[in-house]
mmCIF file of C-alpha atoms in Angstrom:
data_model
loop_
_atom_site.group_PDB
_atom_site.id
_atom_site.type_symbol
_atom_site.label_atom_id
_atom_site.label_comp_id
_atom_site.label_asym_id
_atom_site.label_seq_id
_atom_site.Cartn_x
_atom_site.Cartn_y
_atom_site.Cartn_z
ATOM 1 C CA UNK A 1 0.000 0.000 0.000
ATOM 2 C CA UNK A 2 1.471 3.358 -1.014
ATOM 3 C CA UNK A 3 1.638 6.254 1.442
ATOM 4 C CA UNK A 4 -0.980 8.964 1.181
ATOM 5 C CA UNK A 5 0.285 12.140 -0.449
ATOM 6 C CA UNK A 6 -2.809 14.264 0.086
ATOM 7 C CA UNK A 7 -3.062 16.351 3.176
ATOM 8 C CA UNK A 8 -6.098 17.895 4.748
ATOM 9 C CA UNK A 9 -5.843 21.655 4.978
ATOM 10 C CA UNK A 10 -8.869 23.452 6.371
ATOM 11 C CA UNK A 11 -9.159 27.156 7.064
ATOM 12 C CA UNK A 12 -11.784 28.357 9.512
ATOM 13 C CA UNK A 13 -12.925 31.952 9.195
ATOM 14 C CA UNK A 14 -14.157 32.999 12.651
ATOM 15 C CA UNK A 15 -15.704 36.168 11.149
ATOM 16 C CA UNK A 16 -17.801 34.179 8.669
ATOM 17 C CA UNK A 17 -21.565 33.961 9.041
ATOM 18 C CA UNK A 18 -21.174 30.259 8.179
ATOM 19 C CA UNK A 19 -20.963 28.063 11.278
ATOM 20 C CA UNK A 20 -17.545 26.445 11.875
ATOM 21 C CA UNK A 21 -18.949 22.891 11.579
ATOM 22 C CA UNK A 22 -20.389 23.832 8.168
ATOM 23 C CA UNK A 23 -17.047 25.296 7.085
ATOM 24 C CA UNK A 24 -15.362 22.005 7.999
ATOM 25 C CA UNK A 25 -18.093 19.953 6.301
ATOM 26 C CA UNK A 26 -18.034 22.004 3.114
ATOM 27 C CA UNK A 27 -14.264 22.038 2.757
ATOM 28 C CA UNK A 28 -13.923 18.277 3.247
ATOM 29 C CA UNK A 29 -16.846 17.566 0.897
ATOM 30 C CA UNK A 30 -15.443 19.896 -1.781
ATOM 31 C CA UNK A 31 -11.982 18.324 -1.573
ATOM 32 C CA UNK A 32 -13.465 14.824 -1.738
ATOM 33 C CA UNK A 33 -15.602 15.805 -4.721
ATOM 34 C CA UNK A 34 -12.718 17.327 -6.693
ATOM 35 C CA UNK A 35 -10.381 14.421 -5.893
ATOM 36 C CA UNK A 36 -7.953 16.382 -3.704
ATOM 37 C CA UNK A 37 -8.881 13.891 -0.972
ATOM 38 C CA UNK A 38 -8.980 10.512 -2.713
ATOM 39 C CA UNK A 39 -11.248 7.606 -1.866
ATOM 40 C CA UNK A 40 -9.798 5.808 1.134
ATOM 41 C CA UNK A 41 -7.995 8.864 2.516
ATOM 42 C CA UNK A 42 -7.928 8.581 6.303
ATOM 43 C CA UNK A 43 -9.204 11.712 8.001
ATOM 44 C CA UNK A 44 -7.709 12.970 11.245
ATOM 45 C CA UNK A 45 -9.467 11.969 14.433
ATOM 46 C CA UNK A 46 -12.220 14.279 15.631
ATOM 47 C CA UNK A 47 -10.109 15.378 18.580
ATOM 48 C CA UNK A 48 -6.992 15.795 16.472
ATOM 49 C CA UNK A 49 -8.686 17.944 13.846
ATOM 50 C CA UNK A 50 -10.507 19.962 16.504
ATOM 51 C CA UNK A 51 -7.196 20.677 18.228
ATOM 52 C CA UNK A 52 -5.503 21.633 14.938
ATOM 53 C CA UNK A 53 -8.334 24.023 14.061
ATOM 54 C CA UNK A 54 -8.871 25.415 17.547
ATOM 55 C CA UNK A 55 -12.458 24.138 17.611
ATOM 56 C CA UNK A 56 -14.465 22.114 20.092
ATOM 57 C CA UNK A 57 -14.456 18.372 19.427
ATOM 58 C CA UNK A 58 -18.266 18.461 19.207
ATOM 59 C CA UNK A 59 -18.018 20.920 16.306
ATOM 60 C CA UNK A 60 -15.812 18.591 14.261
ATOM 61 C CA UNK A 61 -17.903 15.577 15.302
ATOM 62 C CA UNK A 62 -21.015 17.345 13.972
ATOM 63 C CA UNK A 63 -19.257 17.966 10.638
ATOM 64 C CA UNK A 64 -18.132 14.328 10.426
ATOM 65 C CA UNK A 65 -21.679 13.096 11.188
ATOM 66 C CA UNK A 66 -23.080 15.306 8.416
ATOM 67 C CA UNK A 67 -20.414 14.065 5.997
ATOM 68 C CA UNK A 68 -21.218 10.472 6.892
ATOM 69 C CA UNK A 69 -24.947 11.084 6.418
ATOM 70 C CA UNK A 70 -24.175 12.586 2.999
ATOM 71 C CA UNK A 71 -22.066 9.551 2.058
ATOM 72 C CA UNK A 72 -18.863 11.582 1.721
ATOM 73 C CA UNK A 73 -17.048 9.716 4.484
ATOM 74 C CA UNK A 74 -17.418 6.373 6.163
ATOM 75 C CA UNK A 75 -16.476 5.570 9.715
ATOM 76 C CA UNK A 76 -14.913 2.211 10.412
ATOM 77 C CA UNK A 77 -15.223 2.082 14.172
ATOM 78 C CA UNK A 78 -11.899 2.416 15.949
ATOM 79 C CA UNK A 79 -10.057 2.400 12.615
ATOM 80 C CA UNK A 80 -11.195 5.951 11.892
ATOM 81 C CA UNK A 81 -13.025 7.895 9.218
ATOM 82 C CA UNK A 82 -12.194 7.662 5.530
ATOM 83 C CA UNK A 83 -13.245 9.364 2.301
ATOM 84 C CA UNK A 84 -15.918 7.127 0.785
ATOM 85 C CA UNK A 85 -16.590 6.302 -2.841
ATOM 86 C CA UNK A 86 -19.513 8.701 -2.678
ATOM 87 C CA UNK A 87 -20.032 9.493 -6.342
ATOM 88 C CA UNK A 88 -22.258 6.528 -7.087
ATOM 89 C CA UNK A 89 -24.090 6.764 -3.761
ATOM 90 C CA UNK A 90 -24.739 10.471 -4.306
ATOM 91 C CA UNK A 91 -26.003 9.815 -7.838
ATOM 92 C CA UNK A 92 -28.370 7.096 -6.590
ATOM 93 C CA UNK A 93 -29.666 9.281 -3.770
ATOM 94 C CA UNK A 94 -30.197 12.239 -6.129
ATOM 95 C CA UNK A 95 -32.056 10.009 -8.599
ATOM 96 C CA UNK A 96 -34.291 8.661 -5.831
ATOM 97 C CA UNK A 97 -35.021 12.194 -4.593
ATOM 98 C CA UNK A 98 -35.810 13.342 -8.129
ATOM 99 C CA UNK A 99 -38.165 10.418 -8.674
ATOM 100 C CA UNK A 100 -39.909 11.107 -5.375
ATOM 101 C CA UNK A 101 -40.280 14.783 -6.300
ATOM 102 C CA UNK A 102 -41.660 13.948 -9.755
ATOM 103 C CA UNK A 103 -44.284 11.627 -8.281
ATOM 104 C CA UNK A 104 -45.262 14.234 -5.660
ATOM 105 C CA UNK A 105 -45.479 17.029 -8.252
ATOM 106 C CA UNK A 106 -47.757 14.856 -10.403
ATOM 107 C CA UNK A 107 -50.013 14.075 -7.411
ATOM 108 C CA UNK A 108 -50.219 17.819 -6.761
ATOM 109 C CA UNK A 109 -51.456 18.319 -10.308
ATOM 110 C CA UNK A 110 -48.429 20.149 -11.650
ATOM 111 C CA UNK A 111 -47.736 19.750 -15.351
ATOM 112 C CA UNK A 112 -44.234 18.979 -16.612
ATOM 113 C CA UNK A 113 -43.300 22.649 -17.150
ATOM 114 C CA UNK A 114 -44.512 23.746 -13.674
ATOM 115 C CA UNK A 115 -42.659 20.874 -11.971
ATOM 116 C CA UNK A 116 -39.470 21.682 -13.860
ATOM 117 C CA UNK A 117 -39.777 25.393 -13.069
ATOM 118 C CA UNK A 118 -40.079 24.595 -9.365
ATOM 119 C CA UNK A 119 -36.885 22.525 -9.535
ATOM 120 C CA UNK A 120 -35.023 25.230 -11.450
ATOM 121 C CA UNK A 121 -36.097 27.854 -8.891
ATOM 122 C CA UNK A 122 -34.963 25.625 -6.015
ATOM 123 C CA UNK A 123 -31.600 25.023 -7.698
ATOM 124 C CA UNK A 124 -31.062 28.757 -8.243
ATOM 125 C CA UNK A 125 -31.953 29.443 -4.615
ATOM 126 C CA UNK A 126 -29.546 26.746 -3.425
ATOM 127 C CA UNK A 127 -26.637 27.116 -5.852
ATOM 128 C CA UNK A 128 -26.942 30.807 -6.670
ATOM 129 C CA UNK A 129 -28.263 32.813 -9.575
ATOM 130 C CA UNK A 130 -25.697 31.448 -12.041
ATOM 131 C CA UNK A 131 -26.944 27.875 -11.678
#
């Protein structure tokens, strides 16, 4: 097994309106998504990362729980937390959510255009106006 060359660098902006746990969650998720943290990369312990960042352990634990819920990381008990092969899981979850939405929109009586417009509006609200 080759040594890991990636390192986890996280910057917390204490002046940000974004909660520290969300800053940790977002930065790890973004790095996992763009491949900077490869599948199988072992994350620091909750306590270790909290100490490095000057945060409470509960803050980092909350970020790790959210990442695990999102399928970005997997925890292997005492062995630690690792970047998961989340691409396929995320695609499956998004497809299931889209199917559920489509069925609900149809039950509500929305036509195809109205259902699609609602999705586009939600995406713009979530991802920003350029989405």
